[in-house]
Short mmCIF file of C-alpha atoms and ligand atoms in Angstrom, two decimals:
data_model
loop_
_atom_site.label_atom_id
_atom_site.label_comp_id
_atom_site.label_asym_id
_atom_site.label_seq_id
_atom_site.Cartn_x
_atom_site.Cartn_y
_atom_site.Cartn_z
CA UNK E 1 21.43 28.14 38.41
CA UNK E 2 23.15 31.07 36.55
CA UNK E 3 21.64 33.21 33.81
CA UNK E 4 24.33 31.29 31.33
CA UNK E 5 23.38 27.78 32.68
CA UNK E 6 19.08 28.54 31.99
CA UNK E 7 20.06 30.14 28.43
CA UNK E 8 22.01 27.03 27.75
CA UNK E 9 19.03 24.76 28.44
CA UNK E 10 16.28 26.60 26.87
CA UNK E 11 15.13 25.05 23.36
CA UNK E 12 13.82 27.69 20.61
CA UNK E 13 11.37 27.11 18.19
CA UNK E 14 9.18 29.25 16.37
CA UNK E 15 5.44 29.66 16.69
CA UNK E 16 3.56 30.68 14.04
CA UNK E 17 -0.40 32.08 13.63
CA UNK E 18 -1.86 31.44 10.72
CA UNK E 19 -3.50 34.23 9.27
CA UNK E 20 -7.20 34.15 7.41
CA UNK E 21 -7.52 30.41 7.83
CA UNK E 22 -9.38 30.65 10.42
CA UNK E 23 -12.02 31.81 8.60
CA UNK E 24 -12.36 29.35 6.15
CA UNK E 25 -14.70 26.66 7.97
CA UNK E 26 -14.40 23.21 6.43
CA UNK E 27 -11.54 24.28 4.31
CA UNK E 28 -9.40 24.69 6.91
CA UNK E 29 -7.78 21.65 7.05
CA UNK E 30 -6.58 21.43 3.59
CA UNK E 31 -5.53 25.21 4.00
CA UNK E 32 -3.29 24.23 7.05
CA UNK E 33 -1.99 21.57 5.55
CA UNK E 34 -0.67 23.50 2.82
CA UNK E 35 0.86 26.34 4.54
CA UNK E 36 2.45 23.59 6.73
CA UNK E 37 4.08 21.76 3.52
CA UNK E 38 5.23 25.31 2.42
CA UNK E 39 6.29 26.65 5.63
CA UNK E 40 8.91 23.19 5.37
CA UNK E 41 9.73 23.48 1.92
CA UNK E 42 10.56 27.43 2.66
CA UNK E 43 13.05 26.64 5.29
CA UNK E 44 14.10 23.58 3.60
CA UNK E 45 17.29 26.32 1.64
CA UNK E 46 18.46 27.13 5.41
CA UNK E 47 18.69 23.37 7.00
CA UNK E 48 14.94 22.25 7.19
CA UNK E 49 12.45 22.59 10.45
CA UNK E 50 9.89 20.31 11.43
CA UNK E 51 6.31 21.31 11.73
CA UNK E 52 3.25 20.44 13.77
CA UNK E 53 0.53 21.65 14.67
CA UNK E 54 -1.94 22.49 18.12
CA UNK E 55 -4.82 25.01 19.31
CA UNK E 56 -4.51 27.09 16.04
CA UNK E 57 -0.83 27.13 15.81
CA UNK E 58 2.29 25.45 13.74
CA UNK E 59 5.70 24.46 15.97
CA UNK E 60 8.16 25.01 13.69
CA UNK E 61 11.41 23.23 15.61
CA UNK E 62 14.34 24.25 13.27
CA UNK E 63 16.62 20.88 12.24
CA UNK E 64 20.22 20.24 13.76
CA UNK E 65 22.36 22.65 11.81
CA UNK E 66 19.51 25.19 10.98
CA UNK E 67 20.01 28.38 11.95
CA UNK E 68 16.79 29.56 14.04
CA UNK E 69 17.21 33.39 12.85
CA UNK E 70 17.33 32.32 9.01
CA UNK E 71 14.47 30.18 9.66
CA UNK E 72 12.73 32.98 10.62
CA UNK E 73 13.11 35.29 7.76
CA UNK E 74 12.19 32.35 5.17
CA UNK E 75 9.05 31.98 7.35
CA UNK E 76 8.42 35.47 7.31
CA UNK E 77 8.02 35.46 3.34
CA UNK E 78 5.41 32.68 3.35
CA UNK E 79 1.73 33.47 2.74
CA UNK E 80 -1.02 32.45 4.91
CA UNK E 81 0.90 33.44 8.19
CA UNK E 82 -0.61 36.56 10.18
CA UNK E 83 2.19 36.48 12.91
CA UNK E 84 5.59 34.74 14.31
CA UNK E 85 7.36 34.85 16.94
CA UNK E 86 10.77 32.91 17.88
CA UNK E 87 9.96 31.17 21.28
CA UNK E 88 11.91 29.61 23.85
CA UNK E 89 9.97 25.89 25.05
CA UNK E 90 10.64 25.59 28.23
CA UNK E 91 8.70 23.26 31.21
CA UNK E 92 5.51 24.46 32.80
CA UNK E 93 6.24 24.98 36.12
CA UNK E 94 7.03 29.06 37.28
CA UNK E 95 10.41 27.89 38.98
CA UNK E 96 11.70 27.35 35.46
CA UNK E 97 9.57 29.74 33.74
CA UNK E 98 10.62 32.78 35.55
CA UNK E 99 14.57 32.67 35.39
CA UNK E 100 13.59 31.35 31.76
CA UNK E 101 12.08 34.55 30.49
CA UNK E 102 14.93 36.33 32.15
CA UNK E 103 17.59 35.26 30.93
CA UNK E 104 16.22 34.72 27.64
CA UNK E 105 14.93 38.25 26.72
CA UNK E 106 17.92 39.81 28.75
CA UNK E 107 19.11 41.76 26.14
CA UNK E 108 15.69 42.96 24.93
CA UNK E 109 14.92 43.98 28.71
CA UNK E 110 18.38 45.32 29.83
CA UNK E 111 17.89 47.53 26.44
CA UNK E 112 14.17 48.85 27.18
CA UNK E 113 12.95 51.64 29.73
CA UNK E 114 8.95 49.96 29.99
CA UNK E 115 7.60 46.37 29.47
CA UNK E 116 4.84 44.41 29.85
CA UNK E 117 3.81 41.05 30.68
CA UNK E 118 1.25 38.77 28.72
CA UNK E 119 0.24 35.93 30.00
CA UNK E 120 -2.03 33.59 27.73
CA UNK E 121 -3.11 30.36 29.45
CA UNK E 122 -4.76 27.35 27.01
CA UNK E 123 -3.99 24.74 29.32
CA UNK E 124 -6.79 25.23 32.04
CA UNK E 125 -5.14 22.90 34.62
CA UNK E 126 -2.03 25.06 34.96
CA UNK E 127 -2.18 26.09 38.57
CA UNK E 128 -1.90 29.91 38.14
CA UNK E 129 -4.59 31.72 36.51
CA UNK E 130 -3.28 34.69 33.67
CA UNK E 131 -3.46 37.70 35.92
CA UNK E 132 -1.57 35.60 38.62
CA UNK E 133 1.09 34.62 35.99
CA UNK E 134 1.36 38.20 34.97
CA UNK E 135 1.57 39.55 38.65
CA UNK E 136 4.66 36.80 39.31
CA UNK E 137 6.51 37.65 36.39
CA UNK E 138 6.14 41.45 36.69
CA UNK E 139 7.23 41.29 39.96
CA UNK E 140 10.04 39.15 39.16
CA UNK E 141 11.05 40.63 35.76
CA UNK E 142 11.41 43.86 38.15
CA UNK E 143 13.67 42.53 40.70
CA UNK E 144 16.04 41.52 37.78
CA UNK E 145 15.82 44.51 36.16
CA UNK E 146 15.50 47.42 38.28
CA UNK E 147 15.65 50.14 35.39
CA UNK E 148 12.51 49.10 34.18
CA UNK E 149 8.96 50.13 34.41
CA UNK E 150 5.77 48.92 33.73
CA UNK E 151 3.92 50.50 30.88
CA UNK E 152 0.60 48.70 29.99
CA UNK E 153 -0.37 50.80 26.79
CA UNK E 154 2.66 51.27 24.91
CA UNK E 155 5.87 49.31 25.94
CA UNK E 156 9.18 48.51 24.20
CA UNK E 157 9.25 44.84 25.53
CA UNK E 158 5.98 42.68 25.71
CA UNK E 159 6.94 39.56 27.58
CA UNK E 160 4.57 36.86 27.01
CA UNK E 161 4.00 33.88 28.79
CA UNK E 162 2.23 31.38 27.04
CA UNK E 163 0.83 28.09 28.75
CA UNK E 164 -0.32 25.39 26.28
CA UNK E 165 -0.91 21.79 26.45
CA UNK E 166 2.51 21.15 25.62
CA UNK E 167 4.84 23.12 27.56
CA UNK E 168 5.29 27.27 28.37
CA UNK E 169 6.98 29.22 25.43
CA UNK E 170 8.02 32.98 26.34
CA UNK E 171 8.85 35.30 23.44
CA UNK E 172 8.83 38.69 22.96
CA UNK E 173 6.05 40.79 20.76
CA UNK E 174 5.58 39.07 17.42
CA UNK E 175 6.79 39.68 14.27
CA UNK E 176 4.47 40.52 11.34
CA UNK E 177 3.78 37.44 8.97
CA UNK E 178 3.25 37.90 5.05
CA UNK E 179 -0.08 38.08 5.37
CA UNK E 180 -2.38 36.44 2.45
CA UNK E 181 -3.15 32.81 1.81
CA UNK E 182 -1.13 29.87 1.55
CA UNK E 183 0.06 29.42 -2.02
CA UNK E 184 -1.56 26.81 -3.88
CA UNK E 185 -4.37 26.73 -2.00
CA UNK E 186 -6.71 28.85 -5.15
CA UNK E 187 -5.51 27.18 -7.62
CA UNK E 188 -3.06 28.05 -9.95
CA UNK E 189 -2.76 30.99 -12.77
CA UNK E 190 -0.36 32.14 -15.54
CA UNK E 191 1.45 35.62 -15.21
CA UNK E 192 2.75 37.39 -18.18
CA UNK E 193 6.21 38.50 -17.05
CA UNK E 194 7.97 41.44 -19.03
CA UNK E 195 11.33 42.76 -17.17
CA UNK E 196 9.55 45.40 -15.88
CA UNK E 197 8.43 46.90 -12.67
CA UNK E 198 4.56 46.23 -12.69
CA UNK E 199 4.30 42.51 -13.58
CA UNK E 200 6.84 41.16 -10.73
CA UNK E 201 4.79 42.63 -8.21
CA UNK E 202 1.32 41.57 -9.88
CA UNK E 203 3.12 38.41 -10.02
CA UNK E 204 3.73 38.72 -5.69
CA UNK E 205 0.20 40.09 -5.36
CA UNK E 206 -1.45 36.99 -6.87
CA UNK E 207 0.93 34.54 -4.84
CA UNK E 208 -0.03 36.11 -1.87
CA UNK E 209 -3.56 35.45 -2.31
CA UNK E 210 -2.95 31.78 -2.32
CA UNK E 211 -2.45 31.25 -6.29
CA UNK E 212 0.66 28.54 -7.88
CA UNK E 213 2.40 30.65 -10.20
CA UNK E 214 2.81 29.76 -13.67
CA UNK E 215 4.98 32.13 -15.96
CA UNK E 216 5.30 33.34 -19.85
CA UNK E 217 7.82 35.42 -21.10
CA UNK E 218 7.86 36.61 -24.52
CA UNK E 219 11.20 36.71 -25.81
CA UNK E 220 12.12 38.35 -29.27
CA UNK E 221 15.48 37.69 -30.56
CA UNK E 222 17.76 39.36 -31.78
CA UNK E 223 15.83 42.50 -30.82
CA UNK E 224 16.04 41.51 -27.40
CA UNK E 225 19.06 39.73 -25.49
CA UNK E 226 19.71 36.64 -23.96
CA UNK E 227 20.59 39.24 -20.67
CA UNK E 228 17.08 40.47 -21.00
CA UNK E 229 15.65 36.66 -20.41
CA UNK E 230 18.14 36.08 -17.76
CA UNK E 231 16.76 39.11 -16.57
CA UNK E 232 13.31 37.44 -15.81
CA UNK E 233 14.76 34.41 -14.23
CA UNK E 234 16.05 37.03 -11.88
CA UNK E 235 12.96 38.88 -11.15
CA UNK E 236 11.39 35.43 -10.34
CA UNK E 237 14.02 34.21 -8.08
CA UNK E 238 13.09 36.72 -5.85
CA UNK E 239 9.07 36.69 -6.20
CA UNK E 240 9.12 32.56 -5.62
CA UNK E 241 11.16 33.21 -2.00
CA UNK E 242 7.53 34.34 -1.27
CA UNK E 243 5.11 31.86 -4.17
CA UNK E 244 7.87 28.99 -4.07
CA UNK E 245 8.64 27.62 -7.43
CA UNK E 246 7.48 29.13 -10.69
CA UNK E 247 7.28 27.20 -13.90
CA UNK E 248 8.96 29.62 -16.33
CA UNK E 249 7.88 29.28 -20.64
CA UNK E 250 9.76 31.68 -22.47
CA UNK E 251 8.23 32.12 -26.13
CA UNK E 252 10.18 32.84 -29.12
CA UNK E 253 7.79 35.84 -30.77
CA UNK E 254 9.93 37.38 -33.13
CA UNK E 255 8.32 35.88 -36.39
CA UNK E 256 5.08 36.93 -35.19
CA UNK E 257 5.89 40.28 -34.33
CA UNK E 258 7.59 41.14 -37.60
CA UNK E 259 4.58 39.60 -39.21
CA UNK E 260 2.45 42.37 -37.29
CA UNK E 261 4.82 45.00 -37.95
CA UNK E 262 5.21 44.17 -41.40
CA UNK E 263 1.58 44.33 -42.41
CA UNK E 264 -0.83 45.92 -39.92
CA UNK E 265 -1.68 49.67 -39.42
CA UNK E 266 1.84 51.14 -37.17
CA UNK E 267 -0.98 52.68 -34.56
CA UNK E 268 -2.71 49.00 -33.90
CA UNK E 269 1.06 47.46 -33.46
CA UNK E 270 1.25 47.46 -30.07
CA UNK E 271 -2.78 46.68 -29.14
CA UNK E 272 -2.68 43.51 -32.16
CA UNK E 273 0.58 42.65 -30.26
CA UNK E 274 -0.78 42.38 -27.00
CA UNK E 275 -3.54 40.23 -28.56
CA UNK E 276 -1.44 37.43 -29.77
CA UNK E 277 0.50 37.36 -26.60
CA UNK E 278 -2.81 36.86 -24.84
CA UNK E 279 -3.85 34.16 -27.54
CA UNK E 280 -0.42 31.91 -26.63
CA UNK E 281 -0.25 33.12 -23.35
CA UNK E 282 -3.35 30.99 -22.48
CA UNK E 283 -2.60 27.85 -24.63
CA UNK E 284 0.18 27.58 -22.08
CA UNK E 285 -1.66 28.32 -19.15
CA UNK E 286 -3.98 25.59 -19.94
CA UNK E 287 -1.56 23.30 -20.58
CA UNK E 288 -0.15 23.78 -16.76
CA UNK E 289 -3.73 24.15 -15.68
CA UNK E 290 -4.38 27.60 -14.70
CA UNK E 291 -7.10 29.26 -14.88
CA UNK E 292 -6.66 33.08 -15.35
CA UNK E 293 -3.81 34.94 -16.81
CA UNK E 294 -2.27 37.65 -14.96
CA UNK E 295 -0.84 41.23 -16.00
CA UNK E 296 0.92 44.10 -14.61
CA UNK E 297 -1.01 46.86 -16.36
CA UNK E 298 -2.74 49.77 -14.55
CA UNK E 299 -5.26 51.95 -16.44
CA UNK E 300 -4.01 54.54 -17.96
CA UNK E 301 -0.12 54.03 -17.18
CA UNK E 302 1.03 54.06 -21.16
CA UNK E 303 -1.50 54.34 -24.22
CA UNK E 304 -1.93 50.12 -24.35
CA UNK E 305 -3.42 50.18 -21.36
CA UNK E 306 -6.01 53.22 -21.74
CA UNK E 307 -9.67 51.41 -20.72
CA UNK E 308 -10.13 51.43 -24.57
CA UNK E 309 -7.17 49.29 -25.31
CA UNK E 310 -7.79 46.98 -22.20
CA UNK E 311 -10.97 46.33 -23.87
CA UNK E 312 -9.33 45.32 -27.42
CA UNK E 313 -6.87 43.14 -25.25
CA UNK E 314 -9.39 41.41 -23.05
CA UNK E 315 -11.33 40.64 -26.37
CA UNK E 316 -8.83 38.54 -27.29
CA UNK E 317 -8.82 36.17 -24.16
CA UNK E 318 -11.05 33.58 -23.11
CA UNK E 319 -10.48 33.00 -19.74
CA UNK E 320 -9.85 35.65 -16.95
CA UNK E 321 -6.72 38.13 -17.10
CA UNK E 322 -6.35 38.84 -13.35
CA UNK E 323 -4.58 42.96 -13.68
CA UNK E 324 -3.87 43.47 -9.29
CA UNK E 325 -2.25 46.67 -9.77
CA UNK E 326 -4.88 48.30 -12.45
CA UNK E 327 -5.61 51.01 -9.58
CA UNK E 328 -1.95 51.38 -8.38
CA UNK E 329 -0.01 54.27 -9.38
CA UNK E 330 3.63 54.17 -10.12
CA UNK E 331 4.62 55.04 -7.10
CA UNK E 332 2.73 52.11 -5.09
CA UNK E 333 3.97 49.61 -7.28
CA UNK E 334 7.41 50.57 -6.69
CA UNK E 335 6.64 50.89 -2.76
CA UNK E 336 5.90 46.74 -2.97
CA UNK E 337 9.02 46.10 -5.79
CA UNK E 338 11.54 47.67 -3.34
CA UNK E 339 9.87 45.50 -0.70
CA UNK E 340 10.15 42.62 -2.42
CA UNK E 341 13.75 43.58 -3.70
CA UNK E 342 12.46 43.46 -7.47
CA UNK E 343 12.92 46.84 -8.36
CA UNK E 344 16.77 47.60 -8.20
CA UNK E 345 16.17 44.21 -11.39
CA UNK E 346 13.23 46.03 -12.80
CA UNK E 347 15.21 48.92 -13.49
CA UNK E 348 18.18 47.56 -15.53
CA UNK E 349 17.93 48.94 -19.42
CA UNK E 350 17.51 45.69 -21.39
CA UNK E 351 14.86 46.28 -23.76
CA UNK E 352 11.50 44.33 -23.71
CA UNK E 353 9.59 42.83 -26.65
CA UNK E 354 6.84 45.30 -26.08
CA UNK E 355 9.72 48.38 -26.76
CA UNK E 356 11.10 47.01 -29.75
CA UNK E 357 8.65 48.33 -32.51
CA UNK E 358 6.91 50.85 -30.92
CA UNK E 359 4.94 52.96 -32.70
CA UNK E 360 5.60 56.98 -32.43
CA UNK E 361 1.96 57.48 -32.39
CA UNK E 362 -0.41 54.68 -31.13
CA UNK E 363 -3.72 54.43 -30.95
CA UNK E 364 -5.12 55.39 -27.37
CA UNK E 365 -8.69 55.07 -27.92
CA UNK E 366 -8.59 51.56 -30.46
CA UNK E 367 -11.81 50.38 -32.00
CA UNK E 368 -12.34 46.43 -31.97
CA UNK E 369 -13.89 46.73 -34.90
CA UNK E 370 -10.78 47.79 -37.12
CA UNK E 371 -8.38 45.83 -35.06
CA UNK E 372 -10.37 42.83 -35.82
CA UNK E 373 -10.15 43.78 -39.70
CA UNK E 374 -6.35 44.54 -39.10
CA UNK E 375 -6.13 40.89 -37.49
CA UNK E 376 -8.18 39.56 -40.38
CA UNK E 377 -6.20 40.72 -43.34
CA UNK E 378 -3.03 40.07 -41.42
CA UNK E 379 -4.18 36.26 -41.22
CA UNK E 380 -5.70 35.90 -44.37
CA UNK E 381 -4.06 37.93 -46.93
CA UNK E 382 0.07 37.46 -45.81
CA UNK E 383 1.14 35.07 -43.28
CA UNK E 384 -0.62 31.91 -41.69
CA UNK E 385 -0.55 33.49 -38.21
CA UNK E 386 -1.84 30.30 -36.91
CA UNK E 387 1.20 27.79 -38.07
CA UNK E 388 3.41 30.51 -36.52
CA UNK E 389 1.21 30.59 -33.22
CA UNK E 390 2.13 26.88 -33.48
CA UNK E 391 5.61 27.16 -34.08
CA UNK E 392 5.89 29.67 -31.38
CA UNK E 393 4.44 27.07 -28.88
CA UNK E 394 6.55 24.34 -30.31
CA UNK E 395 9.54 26.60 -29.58
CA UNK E 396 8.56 27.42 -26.25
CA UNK E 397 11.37 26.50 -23.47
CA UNK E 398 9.85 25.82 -19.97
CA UNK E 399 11.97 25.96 -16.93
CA UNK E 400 11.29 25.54 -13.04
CA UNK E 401 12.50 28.68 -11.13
CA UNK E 402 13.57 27.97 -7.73
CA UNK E 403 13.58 30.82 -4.67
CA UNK E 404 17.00 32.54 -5.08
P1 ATP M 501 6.02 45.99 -16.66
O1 ATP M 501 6.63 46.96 -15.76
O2 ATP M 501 5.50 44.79 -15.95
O3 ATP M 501 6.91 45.62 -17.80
P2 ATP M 501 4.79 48.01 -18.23
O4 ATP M 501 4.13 49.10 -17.52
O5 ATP M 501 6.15 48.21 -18.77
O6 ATP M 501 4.77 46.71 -17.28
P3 ATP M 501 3.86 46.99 -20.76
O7 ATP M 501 5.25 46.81 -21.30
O8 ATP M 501 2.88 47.70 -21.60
O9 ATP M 501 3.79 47.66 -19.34
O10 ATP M 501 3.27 45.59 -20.42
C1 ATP M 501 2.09 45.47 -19.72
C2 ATP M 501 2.01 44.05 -19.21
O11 ATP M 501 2.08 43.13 -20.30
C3 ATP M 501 3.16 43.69 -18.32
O12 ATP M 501 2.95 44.07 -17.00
C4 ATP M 501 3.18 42.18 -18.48
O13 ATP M 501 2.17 41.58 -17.69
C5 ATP M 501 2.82 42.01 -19.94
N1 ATP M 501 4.03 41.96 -20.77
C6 ATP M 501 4.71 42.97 -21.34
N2 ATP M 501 5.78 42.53 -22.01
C7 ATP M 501 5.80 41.19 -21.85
C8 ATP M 501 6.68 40.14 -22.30
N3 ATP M 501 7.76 40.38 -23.03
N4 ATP M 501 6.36 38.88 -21.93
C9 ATP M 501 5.30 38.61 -21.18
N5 ATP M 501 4.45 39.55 -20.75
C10 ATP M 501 4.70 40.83 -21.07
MG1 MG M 502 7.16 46.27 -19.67
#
């Protein structure tokens, strides 16, 4: 048969290792199931695939109409997957296998100077043992392409053979998964989203270590624009093509934060702030049953988020606020936003209800003590801080944002 004629007939799929799950004992079901359910619903914007599962890895066999190469890259953003590798299926018998691998890495090998051959051999009644399988293809692979050498450290093509149960699939070296754990598999927790560089990726960050993503933005109008919230929904479109949908509250906060500026100390603003966004942020994140909050501050990075004023913050909460990029500096945050094509968002100048009365001289080093007096005359003296807590929550919009 000609090289055209075997391409023609070989059938590609993708085979996927799971990542950390193997690790997780009795869990491990539950944890497969999940990253199967969200390795369909990721592929389910470029046609759909169908998965199942054998000897520690998912067959992902892309729908009619689905487009294997867009397949891959939606696979490649989903958590809980170490490697992948686009495979041709073909029958287990070294007639077919040979010519197979041939003509379906031709361009790969016509385009290297070394390769390699890996042979990996789960079903034990296959005839040929690895090294023999290696030894045949080698030999053949060289015939085909005389150009080519053999280079068993470091080669530009690693041709592997693999024999399962099922049938042989040959691919090339695999691509790198996501990495992480399957999302929804720890649960779920609520991020505090600003339109700003930091709490995208801590957003990404949690996601990839298995957690549903719930999200609050704090909106203050007329200080800040509509554009600014649609600004958010854009920043999430991109983080769920990796944590899948997120369930989006914006919060109308302007009352409250004209109540603050209007009658606490101008140097507490920002740190009293930050403490009613923490008080709502976790009515709603109960409500959607999460369990911590999550924030993209890193010690240090502007005067709210000195240890001191972390301290008056977390005082506020009562349930976890999960901070993954406290010990990042700028420059490593942006090094995951431009990965995650957040940044070039991040970046756009609509203002944020955190920039809209800041004050020229904060506090850096806050005591509790006064900020809890500050609190207390704000609520008892002036304004009933709770029925505007409650109208803020009333007001709340929630939304479901979908990968983009
Ligand atoms: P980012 O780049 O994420 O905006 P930042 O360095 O600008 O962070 P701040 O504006 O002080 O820092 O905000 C610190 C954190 O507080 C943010 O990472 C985010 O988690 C939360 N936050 C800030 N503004 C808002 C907002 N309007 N709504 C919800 N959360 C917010
Ligand atoms: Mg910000």
């Amino acid at each position: 048969m000609s090289e055209g004629n075997w391409l023609n007939k070989l059938k590609e799929i993708i085979l996927v290792k799971n990542g950390e799950l193997a690790l997780k004992g009795l869990n491990r079901r539950n944890f497969e199931d999940t990253l199967a359910k969200n390795i369909q619903k990721a592929a389910a914007s470029c046609g759909g695939v169908n998965v199942w599962r054998a000897q520690s890895t998912m067959y992902v066999t892309p729908l009619e109409g689905t487009d294997i190469e867009d397949a891959v890259a939606c696979i490649s953003r989903v958590f809980g997957i170490a490697a992948l590798s686009r495979a041709a299926e073909v029958e287990k018998n070294m007639d077919v296998i040979l010519p197979s691998v041939c003509a379906y890495l031709k361009d790969d090998l016509e385009n290297a100077h070394t390769f390699k051959v890996n042979a990996k051999r789960a079903d034990k009644k296959f005839a040929l043992k690895s090294p023999e399988i290696c030894a045949a293809a080698g030999e053949y692979i060289l015939k085909q392409f005389p150009h080519l050498t053999v280079d068993v450290h470091s080669p530009d093509v690693t041709v592997t053979i693999e024999i399962r149960d099922t049938a042989a699939y040959l691919h090339k070296q695999p691509i790198r998964g996501a990495g992480g754990l399957p999302v929804g598999t720890g649960g779920r927790v609520c991020v505090m989203i600003s339109g700003g560089i930091d709490s995208p990726v801590a957003s990404w960050m949690m996601a990839k270590r298995g957690l549903a993503l719930s999200a609050v933005n704090f909106a203050s109008p007329p200080y800040t624009s509509r554009r600014a919230e649609d600004k958010v929904r854009d920043l999430l479109r991109k983080v769920a093509m990796w944590s899948g949908e997120v369930r989006l509250h914006i919060v109308p906060f302007t009352e409250i934060q004209e109540a603050i500026r209007d009658h606490c100390p101008e140097d507490m603003l920002t740190v009293i702030m930050r403490r009613y966004m923490i008080k709502i942020a976790q009515a709603i994140a109960c409500e959607d049953g999460a369990l911590a909050l999550v924030s993209g501050e890193s010690v240090g990075q502007v005067a709210s988020q000195t240890l001191g004023a972390l301290v008056c913050t977390d005082a506020a909460a009562n349930m976890p606020i999960l901070r993954p990029v406290i010990g990042m500096d700028k420059e490593e945050i942006v090094e995951i936003a431009r990965r995650i094509d957040t940044f070039e968002i991040s970046i756009l100048p609509f203002e944020d209800c955190c920039t809209v009365f800041t004050p020229k001289h904060p506090k850096t080093k806050p005591s509790l003590d006064k900020i809890l007096l500050a609190e207390t005359a704000l609520e008892n003296d002036t304004v009933c801080v709770d029925d505007m807590i409650e109208r803020a929550l009333t007001n709340t919009t929630v939304e479901i944002i979908r990968p983009e």
